[in-house]
Amino acid sequence: MSFSPRRCLPPTVSSTSPAVSPVVSLSAAVAVFVTAAGCTSGDDGPRPHVPSPTGSAAAACRALYDALPERVDGQPRVELESETRYAAVWGDPAIELGCGVPRPEVLTPGSEHYNPTPDLAEVNGVSWLLEERKDGYRFTTVERTVFVRVTVPDTYTPEINALVDLADAVRETIPEQPR
């Protein structure tokens, strides 16, 4: 699921120029009012699912959050409405990251969707489970002590490109699973 952040930045209105007619200024003022009226304090940003890791997983996720890049696949980081260090978002439509998520069902023996040979890809030293969705891909780290999930809408084809920008932060902060 993607969340589209709303940016409430009305255009600049200036009536100091003699070339601006009162009709244009009034139209611009109405446009600014309508834009601002559509933005409420309760709907200012994206609301991705925020995981709730504990213990060493929470510490690793906080370290990952601090190491995350400002841009992913060319998209700027978006400020989330809630204060969290376990989720991050870039762009619109949103590329979402959640740290400390549960083990994916496809990796869980005995689950309905278990697959002993799932599709995996390694990107710059980080292994990811690939799950195609109707609107893009969901990638989840494997062989790490904490599961990190990245959801990339199909707008950013090829979706795997986002992982290139995230690999260094994941590799440096989320330890590999002991073998």
PDB file of C-alpha atoms in Angstrom:
ATOM      1  CA  MET A   1       0.000   0.000   0.000  1.00  0.00           C
ATOM      2  CA  SER A   2       1.363   3.407  -0.885  1.00  0.00           C
ATOM      3  CA  PHE A   3       0.732   6.631   0.909  1.00  0.00           C
ATOM      4  CA  SER A   4       0.809   9.879  -0.983  1.00  0.00           C
ATOM      5  CA  PRO A   5       2.122  12.715   1.130  1.00  0.00           C
ATOM      6  CA  ARG A   6       0.255  15.996   0.848  1.00  0.00           C
ATOM      7  CA  ARG A   7       2.400  19.021   0.512  1.00  0.00           C
ATOM      8  CA  CYS A   8       0.642  22.226   1.464  1.00  0.00           C
ATOM      9  CA  LEU A   9       2.844  24.836  -0.075  1.00  0.00           C
ATOM     10  CA  PRO A  10       0.636  27.488  -1.687  1.00  0.00           C
ATOM     11  CA  PRO A  11       2.063  29.460  -4.600  1.00  0.00           C
ATOM     12  CA  THR A  12       3.478  32.886  -3.886  1.00  0.00           C
ATOM     13  CA  VAL A  13       0.958  35.675  -4.448  1.00  0.00           C
ATOM     14  CA  SER A  14       2.211  39.149  -5.056  1.00  0.00           C
ATOM     15  CA  SER A  15       0.095  42.160  -5.923  1.00  0.00           C
ATOM     16  CA  THR A  16       2.905  44.712  -5.729  1.00  0.00           C
ATOM     17  CA  SER A  17       3.389  44.664  -9.490  1.00  0.00           C
ATOM     18  CA  PRO A  18       1.247  47.233 -11.360  1.00  0.00           C
ATOM     19  CA  ALA A  19       0.808  44.656 -14.131  1.00  0.00           C
ATOM     20  CA  VAL A  20      -1.201  42.370 -11.827  1.00  0.00           C
ATOM     21  CA  SER A  21      -4.875  43.055 -12.218  1.00  0.00           C
ATOM     22  CA  PRO A  22      -7.265  42.819  -9.249  1.00  0.00           C
ATOM     23  CA  VAL A  23      -9.054  39.911 -10.947  1.00  0.00           C
ATOM     24  CA  VAL A  24      -5.833  37.907 -11.241  1.00  0.00           C
ATOM     25  CA  SER A  25      -4.895  38.779  -7.659  1.00  0.00           C
ATOM     26  CA  LEU A  26      -8.332  37.729  -6.407  1.00  0.00           C
ATOM     27  CA  SER A  27      -8.130  34.484  -8.391  1.00  0.00           C
ATOM     28  CA  ALA A  28      -4.691  33.788  -6.983  1.00  0.00           C
ATOM     29  CA  ALA A  29      -5.898  34.535  -3.455  1.00  0.00           C
ATOM     30  CA  VAL A  30      -8.831  32.139  -3.891  1.00  0.00           C
ATOM     31  CA  ALA A  31      -6.445  29.466  -5.209  1.00  0.00           C
ATOM     32  CA  VAL A  32      -4.198  29.923  -2.174  1.00  0.00           C
ATOM     33  CA  PHE A  33      -7.188  29.730   0.169  1.00  0.00           C
ATOM     34  CA  VAL A  34      -8.544  26.580  -1.490  1.00  0.00           C
ATOM     35  CA  THR A  35      -5.092  24.954  -1.394  1.00  0.00           C
ATOM     36  CA  ALA A  36      -4.605  25.827   2.272  1.00  0.00           C
ATOM     37  CA  ALA A  37      -8.144  24.797   3.205  1.00  0.00           C
ATOM     38  CA  GLY A  38      -7.514  21.295   1.849  1.00  0.00           C
ATOM     39  CA  CYS A  39      -4.683  20.815   4.328  1.00  0.00           C
ATOM     40  CA  THR A  40      -5.552  19.974   7.878  1.00  0.00           C
ATOM     41  CA  SER A  41      -3.246  19.263  10.750  1.00  0.00           C
ATOM     42  CA  GLY A  42      -4.661  15.745  10.929  1.00  0.00           C
ATOM     43  CA  ASP A  43      -3.720  14.924   7.315  1.00  0.00           C
ATOM     44  CA  ASP A  44      -0.301  16.459   6.786  1.00  0.00           C
ATOM     45  CA  GLY A  45       1.803  13.469   5.875  1.00  0.00           C
ATOM     46  CA  PRO A  46       2.023   9.851   4.897  1.00  0.00           C
ATOM     47  CA  ARG A  47       1.112   7.216   7.451  1.00  0.00           C
ATOM     48  CA  PRO A  48       2.906   3.970   6.637  1.00  0.00           C
ATOM     49  CA  HIS A  49       2.637   1.021   8.994  1.00  0.00           C
ATOM     50  CA  VAL A  50       5.185   1.644  11.749  1.00  0.00           C
ATOM     51  CA  PRO A  51       6.783  -1.506  13.178  1.00  0.00           C
ATOM     52  CA  SER A  52       7.408  -1.890  16.924  1.00  0.00           C
ATOM     53  CA  PRO A  53      10.748  -3.658  17.348  1.00  0.00           C
ATOM     54  CA  THR A  54      12.156  -4.238  20.834  1.00  0.00           C
ATOM     55  CA  GLY A  55      15.557  -4.826  22.400  1.00  0.00           C
ATOM     56  CA  SER A  56      18.540  -5.176  20.082  1.00  0.00           C
ATOM     57  CA  ALA A  57      16.255  -5.007  17.023  1.00  0.00           C
ATOM     58  CA  ALA A  58      15.008  -1.586  18.114  1.00  0.00           C
ATOM     59  CA  ALA A  59      18.581  -0.370  18.629  1.00  0.00           C
ATOM     60  CA  ALA A  60      19.607  -1.607  15.157  1.00  0.00           C
ATOM     61  CA  CYS A  61      16.557   0.058  13.596  1.00  0.00           C
ATOM     62  CA  ARG A  62      17.335   3.387  15.262  1.00  0.00           C
ATOM     63  CA  ALA A  63      20.898   3.163  13.915  1.00  0.00           C
ATOM     64  CA  LEU A  64      19.517   2.385  10.438  1.00  0.00           C
ATOM     65  CA  TYR A  65      17.136   5.347  10.624  1.00  0.00           C
ATOM     66  CA  ASP A  66      20.045   7.680  11.403  1.00  0.00           C
ATOM     67  CA  ALA A  67      22.072   6.265   8.480  1.00  0.00           C
ATOM     68  CA  LEU A  68      19.317   6.431   5.837  1.00  0.00           C
ATOM     69  CA  PRO A  69      19.951   8.624   2.790  1.00  0.00           C
ATOM     70  CA  GLU A  70      18.049  11.842   2.083  1.00  0.00           C
ATOM     71  CA  ARG A  71      17.233  10.594  -1.443  1.00  0.00           C
ATOM     72  CA  VAL A  72      16.209   7.152  -2.683  1.00  0.00           C
ATOM     73  CA  ASP A  73      15.922   6.487  -6.415  1.00  0.00           C
ATOM     74  CA  GLY A  74      16.090  10.249  -6.940  1.00  0.00           C
ATOM     75  CA  GLN A  75      13.177  10.905  -4.580  1.00  0.00           C
ATOM     76  CA  PRO A  76      13.495  13.200  -1.526  1.00  0.00           C
ATOM     77  CA  ARG A  77      12.829  11.948   1.965  1.00  0.00           C
ATOM     78  CA  VAL A  78       9.390  12.908   3.246  1.00  0.00           C
ATOM     79  CA  GLU A  79       8.756  13.862   6.844  1.00  0.00           C
ATOM     80  CA  LEU A  80       6.310  11.496   8.510  1.00  0.00           C
ATOM     81  CA  GLU A  81       3.375  12.740  10.528  1.00  0.00           C
ATOM     82  CA  SER A  82       4.293  10.570  13.518  1.00  0.00           C
ATOM     83  CA  GLU A  83       7.589  10.664  15.339  1.00  0.00           C
ATOM     84  CA  THR A  84       9.227   7.312  14.633  1.00  0.00           C
ATOM     85  CA  ARG A  85      12.667   5.923  14.013  1.00  0.00           C
ATOM     86  CA  TYR A  86      11.361   2.627  12.629  1.00  0.00           C
ATOM     87  CA  ALA A  87       9.891   3.838   9.312  1.00  0.00           C
ATOM     88  CA  ALA A  88      10.853   6.226   6.515  1.00  0.00           C
ATOM     89  CA  VAL A  89       9.337   7.434   3.253  1.00  0.00           C
ATOM     90  CA  TRP A  90      10.722   8.933   0.047  1.00  0.00           C
ATOM     91  CA  GLY A  91       8.821  10.490  -2.852  1.00  0.00           C
ATOM     92  CA  ASP A  92       5.239  10.603  -4.053  1.00  0.00           C
ATOM     93  CA  PRO A  93       4.022   7.941  -4.588  1.00  0.00           C
ATOM     94  CA  ALA A  94       5.854   6.748  -1.520  1.00  0.00           C
ATOM     95  CA  ILE A  95       8.816   4.414  -1.375  1.00  0.00           C
ATOM     96  CA  GLU A  96       8.346   3.056   2.159  1.00  0.00           C
ATOM     97  CA  LEU A  97      10.824   1.460   4.549  1.00  0.00           C
ATOM     98  CA  GLY A  98       9.921  -0.329   7.773  1.00  0.00           C
ATOM     99  CA  CYS A  99      12.521  -1.748  10.157  1.00  0.00           C
ATOM    100  CA  GLY A 100      11.784  -4.505  12.645  1.00  0.00           C
ATOM    101  CA  VAL A 101       8.938  -6.010  10.619  1.00  0.00           C
ATOM    102  CA  PRO A 102       7.806  -9.609  11.166  1.00  0.00           C
ATOM    103  CA  ARG A 103       9.328 -12.478   9.189  1.00  0.00           C
ATOM    104  CA  PRO A 104       7.530 -12.692   5.815  1.00  0.00           C
ATOM    105  CA  GLU A 105       5.129 -15.655   5.519  1.00  0.00           C
ATOM    106  CA  VAL A 106       6.961 -16.888   2.436  1.00  0.00           C
ATOM    107  CA  LEU A 107      10.020 -17.450   4.668  1.00  0.00           C
ATOM    108  CA  THR A 108       8.085 -19.072   7.538  1.00  0.00           C
ATOM    109  CA  PRO A 109       7.972 -22.886   7.432  1.00  0.00           C
ATOM    110  CA  GLY A 110       4.442 -24.155   8.031  1.00  0.00           C
ATOM    111  CA  SER A 111       2.743 -20.975   6.824  1.00  0.00           C
ATOM    112  CA  GLU A 112       0.261 -21.124   3.972  1.00  0.00           C
ATOM    113  CA  HIS A 113       2.601 -19.158   1.667  1.00  0.00           C
ATOM    114  CA  TYR A 114       5.909 -20.790   2.650  1.00  0.00           C
ATOM    115  CA  ASN A 115       8.364 -21.176  -0.232  1.00  0.00           C
ATOM    116  CA  PRO A 116      11.657 -22.976   0.482  1.00  0.00           C
ATOM    117  CA  THR A 117      13.171 -21.399  -2.668  1.00  0.00           C
ATOM    118  CA  PRO A 118      11.866 -17.819  -2.821  1.00  0.00           C
ATOM    119  CA  ASP A 119      13.093 -15.202  -5.290  1.00  0.00           C
ATOM    120  CA  LEU A 120      16.112 -13.442  -3.798  1.00  0.00           C
ATOM    121  CA  ALA A 121      18.479 -10.760  -5.067  1.00  0.00           C
ATOM    122  CA  GLU A 122      21.716  -9.428  -3.665  1.00  0.00           C
ATOM    123  CA  VAL A 123      22.240  -5.689  -3.985  1.00  0.00           C
ATOM    124  CA  ASN A 124      25.593  -4.291  -2.872  1.00  0.00           C
ATOM    125  CA  GLY A 125      26.137  -6.954  -0.224  1.00  0.00           C
ATOM    126  CA  VAL A 126      22.558  -7.103   1.091  1.00  0.00           C
ATOM    127  CA  SER A 127      20.248 -10.025   0.262  1.00  0.00           C
ATOM    128  CA  TRP A 128      16.585  -9.248  -0.332  1.00  0.00           C
ATOM    129  CA  LEU A 129      13.441 -11.337  -0.733  1.00  0.00           C
ATOM    130  CA  LEU A 130      11.501 -10.142  -3.801  1.00  0.00           C
ATOM    131  CA  GLU A 131       7.701 -10.198  -3.670  1.00  0.00           C
ATOM    132  CA  GLU A 132       5.834  -8.881  -6.686  1.00  0.00           C
ATOM    133  CA  ARG A 133       2.638  -7.020  -5.890  1.00  0.00           C
ATOM    134  CA  LYS A 134      -0.062  -5.652  -8.152  1.00  0.00           C
ATOM    135  CA  ASP A 135       1.332  -2.117  -7.770  1.00  0.00           C
ATOM    136  CA  GLY A 136       5.075  -2.728  -7.492  1.00  0.00           C
ATOM    137  CA  TYR A 137       7.407  -4.795  -5.333  1.00  0.00           C
ATOM    138  CA  ARG A 138       8.012  -5.485  -1.670  1.00  0.00           C
ATOM    139  CA  PHE A 139      11.584  -6.310  -0.698  1.00  0.00           C
ATOM    140  CA  THR A 140      12.566  -7.737   2.697  1.00  0.00           C
ATOM    141  CA  THR A 141      16.089  -8.305   3.947  1.00  0.00           C
ATOM    142  CA  VAL A 142      17.192 -11.878   4.547  1.00  0.00           C
ATOM    143  CA  GLU A 143      20.276 -13.190   6.318  1.00  0.00           C
ATOM    144  CA  ARG A 144      20.154 -10.206   8.698  1.00  0.00           C
ATOM    145  CA  THR A 145      19.303 -10.152  12.422  1.00  0.00           C
ATOM    146  CA  VAL A 146      16.399  -7.752  11.781  1.00  0.00           C
ATOM    147  CA  PHE A 147      13.920  -7.779   8.910  1.00  0.00           C
ATOM    148  CA  VAL A 148      13.794  -4.521   6.936  1.00  0.00           C
ATOM    149  CA  ARG A 149      10.964  -4.149   4.413  1.00  0.00           C
ATOM    150  CA  VAL A 150      10.982  -1.729   1.474  1.00  0.00           C
ATOM    151  CA  THR A 151       7.871  -1.223  -0.651  1.00  0.00           C
ATOM    152  CA  VAL A 152       8.433   0.366  -4.052  1.00  0.00           C
ATOM    153  CA  PRO A 153       5.532   1.369  -6.332  1.00  0.00           C
ATOM    154  CA  ASP A 154       5.769   0.375  -9.993  1.00  0.00           C
ATOM    155  CA  THR A 155       6.128   4.079 -10.819  1.00  0.00           C
ATOM    156  CA  TYR A 156       9.839   3.621 -10.094  1.00  0.00           C
ATOM    157  CA  THR A 157      10.548   0.837 -12.603  1.00  0.00           C
ATOM    158  CA  PRO A 158      12.852  -1.006 -12.191  1.00  0.00           C
ATOM    159  CA  GLU A 159      11.784  -1.097  -8.567  1.00  0.00           C
ATOM    160  CA  ILE A 160      14.998  -2.754  -7.392  1.00  0.00           C
ATOM    161  CA  ASN A 161      16.912   0.503  -8.050  1.00  0.00           C
ATOM    162  CA  ALA A 162      15.735   1.871  -4.688  1.00  0.00           C
ATOM    163  CA  LEU A 163      17.724  -0.861  -2.923  1.00  0.00           C
ATOM    164  CA  VAL A 164      21.001   0.459  -4.350  1.00  0.00           C
ATOM    165  CA  ASP A 165      20.545   3.679  -2.360  1.00  0.00           C
ATOM    166  CA  LEU A 166      19.578   1.799   0.830  1.00  0.00           C
ATOM    167  CA  ALA A 167      22.176  -1.002   0.768  1.00  0.00           C
ATOM    168  CA  ASP A 168      25.028   0.874   2.464  1.00  0.00           C
ATOM    169  CA  ALA A 169      22.875   1.962   5.413  1.00  0.00           C
ATOM    170  CA  VAL A 170      21.437  -1.546   5.864  1.00  0.00           C
ATOM    171  CA  ARG A 171      24.819  -3.250   5.530  1.00  0.00           C
ATOM    172  CA  GLU A 172      26.428  -0.878   8.059  1.00  0.00           C
ATOM    173  CA  THR A 173      23.706  -0.997  10.733  1.00  0.00           C
ATOM    174  CA  ILE A 174      21.792  -4.290  10.530  1.00  0.00           C
ATOM    175  CA  PRO A 175      24.119  -7.196  11.429  1.00  0.00           C
ATOM    176  CA  GLU A 176      24.270 -10.332   9.327  1.00  0.00           C
ATOM    177  CA  GLN A 177      22.549 -13.382  10.774  1.00  0.00           C
ATOM    178  CA  PRO A 178      25.120 -15.780  12.275  1.00  0.00           C
ATOM    179  CA  ARG A 179      25.329 -18.980  10.223  1.00  0.00           C
TER     180      ARG A 179
END
